[in-house]
Tab-separated table of C-alpha atoms and ligand atoms in Angstrom:
chain	number	residue	atom	x	y	z
M	1	MET	CA	30.847	3.582	76.784
M	2	SER	CA	32.514	5.810	74.468
M	3	CYS	CA	32.629	5.170	70.703
M	4	ALA	CA	35.776	2.947	69.771
M	5	THR	CA	38.415	5.030	67.622
M	6	LEU	CA	38.288	4.550	63.814
M	7	ALA	CA	40.795	2.074	62.770
M	8	THR	CA	42.965	2.616	59.581
M	9	GLY	CA	44.120	-0.047	57.357
M	10	LEU	CA	42.893	-3.776	57.978
M	11	LEU	CA	42.552	-4.987	61.100
M	12	ASP	CA	44.198	-8.243	62.050
M	13	LEU	CA	41.642	-11.356	62.903
M	14	ASP	CA	41.944	-11.751	66.346
M	15	VAL	CA	41.971	-7.948	67.001
M	16	ALA	CA	38.731	-7.535	65.142
M	17	ARG	CA	37.331	-10.388	66.768
M	18	ALA	CA	38.172	-9.078	70.077
M	19	ARG	CA	36.858	-5.750	69.623
M	20	LEU	CA	33.444	-7.045	68.698
M	21	ILE	CA	33.090	-9.491	71.358
M	22	ALA	CA	34.164	-6.406	73.753
M	23	ALA	CA	31.583	-4.237	71.932
M	24	ALA	CA	28.601	-6.751	72.167
M	25	GLU	CA	26.042	-5.597	75.181
M	26	PRO	CA	23.928	-8.323	76.496
M	27	LEU	CA	20.336	-8.065	75.830
M	28	THR	CA	18.532	-7.237	79.089
M	29	GLY	CA	14.974	-8.571	80.152
M	30	GLU	CA	13.853	-12.119	80.131
M	31	GLU	CA	11.126	-13.893	78.901
M	32	HIS	CA	9.799	-17.545	80.428
M	33	VAL	CA	9.809	-20.501	77.974
M	34	PRO	CA	8.722	-24.310	78.453
M	35	LEU	CA	11.562	-26.596	78.415
M	36	ALA	CA	10.520	-28.004	75.098
M	37	GLN	CA	11.078	-24.482	73.473
M	38	ALA	CA	14.124	-23.734	74.896
M	39	ALA	CA	16.560	-25.608	73.084
M	40	GLY	CA	19.552	-23.362	71.670
M	41	ARG	CA	18.306	-20.283	73.852
M	42	VAL	CA	20.276	-18.856	76.672
M	43	LEU	CA	19.618	-18.910	80.346
M	44	ALA	CA	18.951	-15.494	81.701
M	45	ARG	CA	19.310	-16.403	85.478
M	46	ASP	CA	21.330	-19.272	87.355
M	47	VAL	CA	19.629	-22.294	87.764
M	48	VAL	CA	19.949	-24.045	91.167
M	49	ALA	CA	19.118	-27.593	91.965
M	50	GLN	CA	15.750	-28.296	93.886
M	51	LEU	CA	16.501	-31.769	94.629
M	52	ASP	CA	19.165	-33.862	95.470
M	53	MET	CA	20.495	-36.097	92.733
M	54	PRO	CA	19.682	-38.855	92.908
M	55	GLY	CA	16.916	-38.059	95.266
M	56	ILE	CA	17.211	-41.286	97.042
M	57	ASP	CA	19.759	-44.342	96.963
M	58	ASN	CA	18.802	-46.410	94.227
M	59	SER	CA	20.323	-49.229	92.230
M	60	ALA	CA	22.665	-48.765	89.230
M	61	MET	CA	22.022	-52.541	87.871
M	62	ASP	CA	19.501	-55.057	87.587
M	63	GLY	CA	20.532	-57.541	90.191
M	64	TYR	CA	20.008	-58.362	94.043
M	65	ALA	CA	20.093	-55.937	96.994
M	66	LEU	CA	21.506	-57.485	100.268
M	67	ARG	CA	23.554	-57.083	103.602
M	68	LEU	CA	27.048	-58.301	102.745
M	69	ALA	CA	27.738	-59.695	106.290
M	70	GLU	CA	24.237	-61.791	105.477
M	71	LEU	CA	25.914	-63.184	102.242
M	72	VAL	CA	29.166	-64.218	103.574
M	73	ALA	CA	27.523	-65.618	106.671
M	74	ALA	CA	25.040	-67.656	104.443
M	75	GLY	CA	27.864	-69.422	102.636
M	76	GLU	CA	26.623	-71.980	100.051
M	77	THR	CA	23.263	-72.296	101.709
M	78	GLY	CA	22.553	-68.854	99.603
M	79	LEU	CA	20.207	-65.900	100.716
M	80	PRO	CA	16.534	-66.229	100.072
M	81	VAL	CA	14.629	-63.585	97.694
M	82	ALA	CA	12.428	-61.886	100.232
M	83	LEU	CA	11.251	-58.871	98.153
M	84	ARG	CA	10.952	-57.364	94.830
M	85	VAL	CA	11.465	-53.968	94.152
M	86	PRO	CA	10.758	-52.392	90.562
M	87	ALA	CA	11.834	-48.744	89.531
M	88	GLY	CA	9.211	-46.427	90.805
M	89	ALA	CA	8.436	-48.568	93.717
M	90	GLY	CA	8.421	-46.595	97.257
M	91	VAL	CA	11.053	-47.023	99.962
M	92	THR	CA	11.225	-50.521	101.721
M	93	THR	CA	13.395	-52.301	104.432
M	94	LEU	CA	15.277	-55.350	103.798
M	95	PRO	CA	14.154	-58.330	105.964
M	96	GLU	CA	16.737	-59.670	108.035
M	97	GLY	CA	18.410	-62.841	106.434
M	98	GLY	CA	16.893	-62.133	102.960
M	99	CYS	CA	17.942	-60.340	99.549
M	100	ALA	CA	15.500	-58.082	97.165
M	101	ARG	CA	15.336	-58.779	93.434
M	102	ILE	CA	16.023	-55.248	92.504
M	103	PHE	CA	15.863	-53.052	89.012
M	104	THR	CA	17.791	-50.269	87.686
M	105	GLY	CA	16.690	-47.128	89.325
M	106	ALA	CA	14.677	-48.920	91.895
M	107	PRO	CA	15.148	-47.579	95.329
M	108	VAL	CA	17.735	-49.712	97.402
M	109	PRO	CA	15.738	-51.078	100.396
M	110	GLU	CA	16.927	-49.927	103.894
M	111	GLY	CA	19.416	-52.081	105.443
M	112	ALA	CA	21.112	-53.351	102.261
M	113	ASP	CA	24.650	-52.167	101.704
M	114	CYS	CA	25.331	-53.488	98.171
M	115	VAL	CA	23.669	-54.488	94.845
M	116	VAL	CA	25.081	-57.404	92.978
M	117	PRO	CA	24.587	-57.596	89.324
M	118	GLN	CA	22.122	-60.422	88.014
M	119	GLU	CA	24.871	-61.559	85.757
M	120	ARG	CA	27.011	-62.940	88.658
M	121	VAL	CA	24.033	-64.455	90.453
M	122	THR	CA	22.583	-67.913	90.556
M	123	ARG	CA	19.130	-68.671	91.933
M	124	ASP	CA	17.943	-72.138	92.716
M	125	ALA	CA	14.433	-73.420	92.857
M	126	ALA	CA	13.891	-72.534	96.606
M	127	GLN	CA	14.631	-69.096	95.306
M	128	ARG	CA	17.922	-68.556	97.120
M	129	ILE	CA	20.839	-66.772	95.552
M	130	ARG	CA	24.256	-67.532	95.399
M	131	VAL	CA	26.998	-65.169	93.959
M	132	ALA	CA	30.167	-65.471	91.988
M	133	GLY	CA	33.059	-63.484	92.552
M	134	GLU	CA	33.687	-60.950	95.287
M	135	ALA	CA	30.753	-58.244	96.495
M	136	LEU	CA	31.868	-55.119	97.814
M	137	PRO	CA	30.415	-52.534	100.344
M	138	GLY	CA	28.307	-49.935	98.234
M	139	ALA	CA	28.698	-51.402	94.925
M	140	ASN	CA	26.199	-50.437	92.449
M	141	VAL	CA	24.422	-48.315	94.792
M	142	ARG	CA	24.026	-44.486	93.374
M	143	ARG	CA	23.724	-42.747	96.775
M	144	ARG	CA	21.352	-39.986	97.293
M	145	GLY	CA	23.038	-36.557	96.483
M	146	GLU	CA	26.229	-38.118	95.088
M	147	GLU	CA	26.123	-35.928	92.089
M	148	TYR	CA	24.887	-32.859	93.362
M	149	ARG	CA	22.591	-31.498	96.390
M	150	ALA	CA	19.397	-29.283	96.428
M	151	GLY	CA	20.772	-25.506	96.527
M	152	GLU	CA	23.757	-26.141	94.628
M	153	ARG	CA	24.338	-24.008	91.311
M	154	LEU	CA	23.379	-26.071	88.173
M	155	LEU	CA	24.041	-23.798	85.362
M	156	PRO	CA	24.898	-20.124	85.481
M	157	ALA	CA	23.122	-17.387	83.580
M	158	GLY	CA	24.629	-17.114	79.971
M	159	THR	CA	24.435	-20.844	79.678
M	160	LEU	CA	23.354	-22.222	75.969
M	161	LEU	CA	20.759	-24.690	76.436
M	162	ASP	CA	21.728	-27.871	74.532
M	163	ALA	CA	20.016	-31.312	75.014
M	164	ALA	CA	22.036	-32.501	77.724
M	165	ALA	CA	21.311	-29.204	79.937
M	166	LEU	CA	17.540	-29.526	78.985
M	167	ALA	CA	17.603	-33.007	80.023
M	168	MET	CA	19.142	-32.267	83.264
M	169	LEU	CA	16.779	-29.389	84.012
M	170	ALA	CA	13.993	-32.225	82.993
M	171	SER	CA	15.515	-34.368	85.462
M	172	GLN	CA	15.191	-31.677	88.154
M	173	GLY	CA	11.360	-31.566	87.371
M	174	ILE	CA	11.745	-27.941	85.998
M	175	ALA	CA	9.206	-27.310	83.209
M	176	GLU	CA	9.805	-23.557	82.629
M	177	VAL	CA	13.071	-21.436	82.092
M	178	ALA	CA	14.015	-17.882	82.224
M	179	LEU	CA	15.675	-16.946	78.921
M	180	ARG	CA	17.314	-13.877	77.313
M	181	PRO	CA	15.144	-12.697	74.731
M	182	ARG	CA	15.923	-13.462	71.248
M	183	LEU	CA	17.935	-10.856	69.200
M	184	ARG	CA	16.162	-9.287	66.634
M	185	VAL	CA	18.441	-8.849	63.519
M	186	ALA	CA	17.393	-6.907	60.572
M	187	LEU	CA	18.335	-8.532	57.327
M	188	LEU	CA	19.391	-6.653	54.001
M	189	SER	CA	21.019	-7.774	50.601
M	190	THR	CA	22.354	-4.838	48.376
M	191	GLY	CA	23.226	-5.348	44.966
M	192	ASP	CA	21.099	-4.128	41.937
M	193	GLU	CA	22.469	-7.127	40.318
M	194	LEU	CA	20.697	-9.468	42.501
M	195	ILE	CA	17.351	-11.372	41.751
M	196	GLU	CA	15.696	-14.069	43.880
M	197	PRO	CA	15.962	-18.117	43.129
M	198	GLY	CA	12.662	-18.838	41.429
M	199	ILE	CA	12.830	-16.111	38.851
M	200	PRO	CA	14.113	-16.669	35.340
M	201	TYR	CA	17.529	-16.415	34.887
M	202	GLU	CA	18.744	-13.190	33.024
M	203	SER	CA	22.158	-12.779	32.003
M	204	GLY	CA	24.227	-10.756	34.028
M	205	ARG	CA	22.179	-11.144	36.905
M	206	VAL	CA	23.048	-12.938	40.269
M	207	TYR	CA	20.852	-14.987	42.224
M	208	ASN	CA	20.829	-14.152	45.717
M	209	SER	CA	22.659	-16.586	47.587
M	210	ASN	CA	23.254	-14.560	50.982
M	211	ARG	CA	19.814	-13.970	51.836
M	212	VAL	CA	18.927	-17.678	52.458
M	213	MET	CA	22.492	-18.365	53.714
M	214	LEU	CA	22.095	-15.535	56.378
M	215	GLN	CA	18.346	-16.497	57.261
M	216	ALA	CA	20.007	-19.963	57.973
M	217	LEU	CA	22.563	-18.940	60.089
M	218	LEU	CA	20.617	-16.352	62.036
M	219	ALA	CA	18.035	-19.175	62.872
M	220	GLN	CA	20.845	-21.378	63.849
M	221	ALA	CA	21.931	-18.783	66.095
M	222	HIS	CA	18.371	-18.448	67.603
M	223	CYS	CA	17.942	-14.781	66.155
M	224	GLU	CA	14.583	-13.344	65.100
M	225	VAL	CA	15.249	-12.170	61.785
M	226	ILE	CA	13.567	-9.037	60.192
M	227	ASP	CA	14.104	-9.696	56.227
M	228	LEU	CA	13.921	-6.490	54.595
M	229	GLY	CA	14.993	-8.372	51.125
M	230	ILE	CA	17.376	-6.277	48.399
M	231	VAL	CA	18.116	-2.996	48.612
M	232	ALA	CA	19.081	-0.993	45.464
M	233	ASP	CA	22.604	0.303	44.942
M	234	THR	CA	21.941	3.994	45.533
M	235	PRO	CA	22.966	5.958	48.839
M	236	ALA	CA	19.643	7.425	48.942
M	237	ALA	CA	17.947	3.655	48.877
M	238	LEU	CA	20.288	2.014	51.457
M	239	HIS	CA	19.673	5.408	53.596
M	240	ASP	CA	15.978	4.858	53.725
M	241	ALA	CA	16.381	0.940	54.345
M	242	LEU	CA	18.627	1.443	57.296
M	243	VAL	CA	16.493	3.672	58.627
M	244	CYS	CA	13.576	1.463	58.503
M	245	ALA	CA	15.666	-1.630	59.743
M	246	ARG	CA	17.051	0.200	62.736
M	247	ASP	CA	13.760	0.383	64.166
M	248	GLY	CA	13.024	-2.577	66.193
M	249	ALA	CA	16.039	-4.296	65.517
M	250	ASP	CA	18.941	-5.170	68.073
M	251	LEU	CA	21.339	-5.757	64.961
M	252	VAL	CA	21.306	-4.624	61.391
M	253	LEU	CA	22.887	-7.036	59.156
M	254	CYS	CA	23.617	-6.391	55.481
M	255	THR	CA	25.696	-7.846	52.978
M	256	GLY	CA	27.131	-6.368	49.813
M	257	GLY	CA	28.362	-2.974	48.994
M	258	VAL	CA	31.050	-2.810	51.713
M	259	SER	CA	33.970	-2.481	49.612
M	260	VAL	CA	35.546	0.843	48.767
M	261	GLY	CA	34.040	0.862	44.662
M	262	GLU	CA	31.742	3.599	43.373
M	263	GLU	CA	28.735	1.298	43.910
M	264	ASP	CA	29.807	0.489	47.599
M	265	HIS	CA	27.449	2.652	49.668
M	266	VAL	CA	27.470	1.019	53.093
M	267	ARG	CA	30.477	2.603	54.696
M	268	PRO	CA	29.513	6.278	53.448
M	269	VAL	CA	25.759	5.888	54.436
M	270	LEU	CA	26.801	4.397	57.876
M	271	GLU	CA	29.325	7.465	58.548
M	272	GLN	CA	26.205	9.747	57.351
M	273	LEU	CA	23.873	7.866	59.679
M	274	GLY	CA	25.542	7.142	62.562
M	275	GLY	CA	29.378	6.162	62.969
M	276	LEU	CA	32.017	3.803	61.499
M	277	VAL	CA	33.848	1.795	64.246
M	278	PHE	CA	36.167	-0.324	62.165
M	279	HIS	CA	36.308	-1.259	58.146
M	280	GLY	CA	38.375	-4.095	56.503
M	281	VAL	CA	39.753	-6.900	58.207
M	282	ALA	CA	43.137	-8.762	57.021
M	283	ILE	CA	41.270	-12.247	56.193
M	284	LYS	CA	40.988	-13.955	52.838
M	285	PRO	CA	38.065	-14.502	52.200
M	286	GLY	CA	36.023	-11.375	54.136
M	287	LYS	CA	38.346	-8.380	53.868
M	288	PRO	CA	35.237	-5.922	53.117
M	289	PHE	CA	33.719	-5.854	56.828
M	290	ALA	CA	32.385	-2.836	58.252
M	291	PHE	CA	30.952	-2.527	61.998
M	292	GLY	CA	29.331	0.590	63.144
M	293	TYR	CA	26.254	2.078	64.834
M	294	LEU	CA	23.256	3.992	63.489
M	295	ASP	CA	21.729	6.940	64.998
M	296	ASP	CA	24.520	8.562	66.804
M	297	GLY	CA	27.539	6.471	66.050
M	298	THR	CA	27.833	5.406	69.847
M	299	PRO	CA	27.123	2.220	71.407
M	300	GLU	CA	23.750	3.479	72.331
M	301	GLY	CA	22.641	3.507	68.858
M	302	VAL	CA	21.761	0.137	66.767
M	303	PRO	CA	24.617	-1.749	65.857
M	304	LEU	CA	25.391	-2.680	62.286
M	305	ILE	CA	27.454	-5.248	60.951
M	306	GLY	CA	28.042	-5.173	56.885
M	307	LEU	CA	29.302	-8.466	55.236
M	308	PRO	CA	31.033	-8.973	52.021
M	309	GLY	CA	29.115	-9.559	49.362
M	310	ASN	CA	30.675	-12.425	47.711
M	311	PRO	CA	29.081	-15.316	49.516
M	312	VAL	CA	32.003	-17.260	50.752
M	313	ALA	CA	33.482	-14.131	52.192
M	314	SER	CA	30.007	-13.445	53.714
M	315	LEU	CA	29.964	-16.893	55.422
M	316	VAL	CA	33.188	-16.930	56.713
M	317	SER	CA	33.062	-13.112	58.414
M	318	TRP	CA	29.679	-14.180	59.768
M	319	GLN	CA	31.538	-17.214	61.569
M	320	LEU	CA	34.637	-15.698	62.603
M	321	LEU	CA	33.392	-11.950	63.375
M	322	ALA	CA	29.498	-11.554	63.535
M	323	LEU	CA	28.777	-14.912	65.336
M	324	PRO	CA	30.823	-13.954	68.479
M	325	PHE	CA	29.103	-10.569	68.592
M	326	VAL	CA	25.669	-11.999	68.165
M	327	HIS	CA	26.562	-14.742	71.084
M	328	GLY	CA	28.010	-11.870	73.162
M	329	CYS	CA	24.469	-9.686	72.858
M	330	GLN	CA	22.689	-13.064	73.596
M	331	GLY	CA	24.628	-12.810	77.014
M	332	ARG	CA	26.920	-16.060	76.101
M	333	THR	CA	30.392	-16.234	77.213
M	334	VAL	CA	32.415	-16.243	73.987
M	335	GLY	CA	35.619	-18.629	74.078
M	336	PRO	CA	38.439	-18.543	71.819
M	337	LEU	CA	38.085	-20.202	68.486
M	338	GLU	CA	38.610	-24.103	68.383
M	339	ARG	CA	41.952	-24.795	66.468
M	340	PHE	CA	44.390	-28.008	66.303
M	341	PRO	CA	47.011	-28.704	64.270
M	342	VAL	CA	46.343	-30.577	61.242
M	343	ARG	CA	48.735	-31.731	58.242
M	344	ALA	CA	48.452	-30.375	55.015
M	345	GLY	CA	47.950	-32.801	51.924
M	346	PHE	CA	48.600	-29.854	49.614
M	347	ALA	CA	51.029	-26.829	48.409
M	348	ARG	CA	49.920	-23.668	47.903
M	349	ARG	CA	51.171	-19.940	47.766
M	350	GLY	CA	50.235	-17.759	50.618
M	351	ALA	CA	48.019	-14.525	50.571
M	352	PRO	CA	49.824	-11.338	50.944
M	353	GLY	CA	49.113	-9.153	54.094
M	354	ARG	CA	45.585	-11.425	54.889
M	355	THR	CA	45.246	-14.695	56.957
M	356	GLU	CA	44.032	-17.217	54.750
M	357	LEU	CA	40.937	-19.600	55.607
M	358	LEU	CA	41.395	-22.515	53.120
M	359	ARG	CA	38.209	-24.537	53.131
M	360	VAL	CA	39.043	-27.879	53.529
M	361	VAL	CA	38.081	-31.505	54.032
M	362	LEU	CA	39.798	-34.009	56.286
M	363	ASP	CA	40.658	-37.608	55.125
M	364	TRP	CA	41.226	-39.513	58.333
M	365	GLN	CA	42.038	-42.858	56.347
M	366	GLY	CA	45.668	-43.148	57.661
M	367	GLY	CA	44.628	-42.830	61.470
M	368	HIS	CA	45.201	-38.995	61.552
M	369	PRO	CA	43.770	-36.107	59.818
M	370	VAL	CA	45.165	-34.756	56.321
M	371	ALA	CA	43.602	-31.719	54.996
M	372	HIS	CA	42.828	-31.285	51.290
M	373	LEU	CA	41.374	-28.493	49.542
M	374	ALA	CA	37.525	-29.144	49.161
M	375	GLY	CA	37.391	-27.420	45.989
M	376	GLY	CA	37.938	-23.877	44.365
M	377	GLN	CA	39.164	-21.265	46.931
M	378	GLY	CA	37.591	-18.122	45.319
M	379	SER	CA	35.490	-16.166	47.414
M	380	HIS	CA	32.432	-16.800	45.096
M	381	MET	CA	33.064	-20.443	45.029
M	382	LEU	CA	30.222	-22.045	47.160
M	383	ARG	CA	30.625	-25.655	46.156
M	384	ALA	CA	33.971	-26.007	48.334
M	385	ALA	CA	32.071	-23.944	51.197
M	386	SER	CA	29.448	-26.447	51.262
M	387	GLN	CA	31.927	-29.303	51.283
M	388	ALA	CA	33.976	-28.248	53.712
M	389	HIS	CA	34.633	-29.773	57.073
M	390	GLY	CA	36.343	-26.627	58.628
M	391	TYR	CA	39.268	-24.122	57.592
M	392	LEU	CA	42.895	-24.438	57.351
M	393	LEU	CA	44.307	-21.263	58.849
M	394	MET	CA	47.336	-19.809	56.945
M	395	ALA	CA	49.283	-16.969	58.397
M	396	ALA	CA	49.470	-13.774	56.137
M	397	ASP	CA	52.411	-14.230	53.361
M	398	ASN	CA	53.134	-17.912	54.260
M	399	ASP	CA	53.123	-20.321	51.738
M	400	VAL	CA	51.336	-23.763	52.648
M	401	GLU	CA	53.918	-26.614	52.412
M	402	GLU	CA	52.872	-30.120	51.983
M	403	GLY	CA	53.155	-32.644	54.973
M	404	HIS	CA	53.382	-29.548	57.395
M	405	ASP	CA	51.026	-28.858	60.215
M	406	TYR	CA	48.726	-25.770	60.124
M	407	PRO	CA	46.119	-24.603	62.631
M	408	TYR	CA	42.615	-26.130	61.751
M	409	LEU	CA	39.389	-24.529	62.735
M	410	PRO	CA	36.436	-27.212	62.985
M	411	GLY	CA	33.429	-25.981	61.182
M	412	GLY	CA	30.968	-27.654	63.887
M	413	GLN	CA	32.278	-24.697	66.383
M	414	PHE	CA	30.320	-22.471	64.339
M	415	LEU	CA	26.871	-24.328	64.605
M	416	VAL	CA	26.858	-24.059	68.749
T	501	AMP	P1	29.779	-6.484	46.485
T	501	AMP	O1	30.598	-6.665	47.910
T	501	AMP	O2	28.694	-5.479	46.634
T	501	AMP	O3	30.736	-5.773	45.599
T	501	AMP	O4	29.678	-7.432	45.695
T	501	AMP	C1	30.824	-8.465	45.469
T	501	AMP	C2	30.458	-9.769	44.778
T	501	AMP	O5	29.475	-10.567	45.595
T	501	AMP	C3	29.606	-9.312	43.398
T	501	AMP	O6	30.235	-10.405	42.514
T	501	AMP	C4	28.256	-9.563	43.716
T	501	AMP	O7	27.387	-9.975	42.765
T	501	AMP	C5	28.150	-10.510	44.704
T	501	AMP	N1	26.912	-10.516	45.503
T	501	AMP	C6	26.954	-9.685	46.493
T	501	AMP	N2	25.829	-9.782	47.203
T	501	AMP	C7	25.044	-11.081	46.957
T	501	AMP	C8	24.469	-12.068	47.222
T	501	AMP	N3	23.282	-11.461	48.274
T	501	AMP	N4	24.137	-13.141	46.728
T	501	AMP	C9	25.053	-13.661	45.914
T	501	AMP	N5	26.264	-12.659	45.395
T	501	AMP	C10	26.250	-11.487	45.956
T	502	MG	MG1	27.322	-4.696	45.347
């Protein structure tokens, strides 16, 4: 693959996203992991069913298994209960002229063609049953293989294992799965002003918010974090930190110093150490964003993503840009952003030249969602970001008009 051409000016959000997704090279190799430790990880291989599902004809209800024709023939006399079949019992045969007391999940006796739920059955002192209402052939019987057959593909390689997928693998008796390796991400915070929480506050210093935020986001994305702490705002310090970071990492992620000020060294040092692919995305917050490669500046090098220093800008550009790249490197298929129209409950001036992602909360009291600003919208204002349900997406230069619909990006999509 050749190095992408250097873009000039700010990139459109969708273009920047598409370029990152296209640039993501899935990690090779696999590791075998017990099911209990596989949540949130990505399958390295297709999983094929080993057993029919269900494995036997079994009852969907607590009730009585019977032959319909015998029920009809018995009429008011009723059918005698001749068998009792709990879940876990072996396969039995239904005696002629009798029915079986049966429980959910228990094997339907051979010869029975219907299960009648217990709620519709009366049982007399002589242990004969009568059924209220109609009974249909095949009712309440889960047929062997009706969901899928042994040999069918259950999950393709690249699937993220969520709770339901893990449960399905367990239902097949699978105890261990072949997974993609974890992505190793070196994390750096740049800024001479930064101090760590726990240190007494000094006027003019800034507590490092991005470090713990990105540690959490990387953990949510099931990455292995190599935390390199705070780097001073000098080209030499950043150079040395990036040289150290690229060893043993699949991706280098840094925050701050990505703009074009005199104290912003990420871009020049990246150009010196490797190559910049693009810089600057037309979103608010999140404009200062750098993507490139360390080593030789080609995709054979270690990719570097430089996120903005302002914490909300850092969060938004992680969610919209860095996360799809990470997912691509993990071998996941990356879909388009989930969005649907939501009414604005406020008016606001649009952002010149940039798509704006307003942090909003949804009010459902009227039966349909109405978006309200979650609080101050500055790119440093974490309170609104911490309370928002998602983003209202405003096209560049467009004012928000109260009562009009705009695309809404639910925040939950960035958690999976
Ligand atoms: P920069 O992109 O380095 O110019 O930083 C932009 C703003 O974000 C400045 O106000 C920085 O102090 C602030 N900032 C940078 N890094 C962090 C961080 N890790 N945590 C909190 N604020 C930061
Ligand atoms: Mg800085």
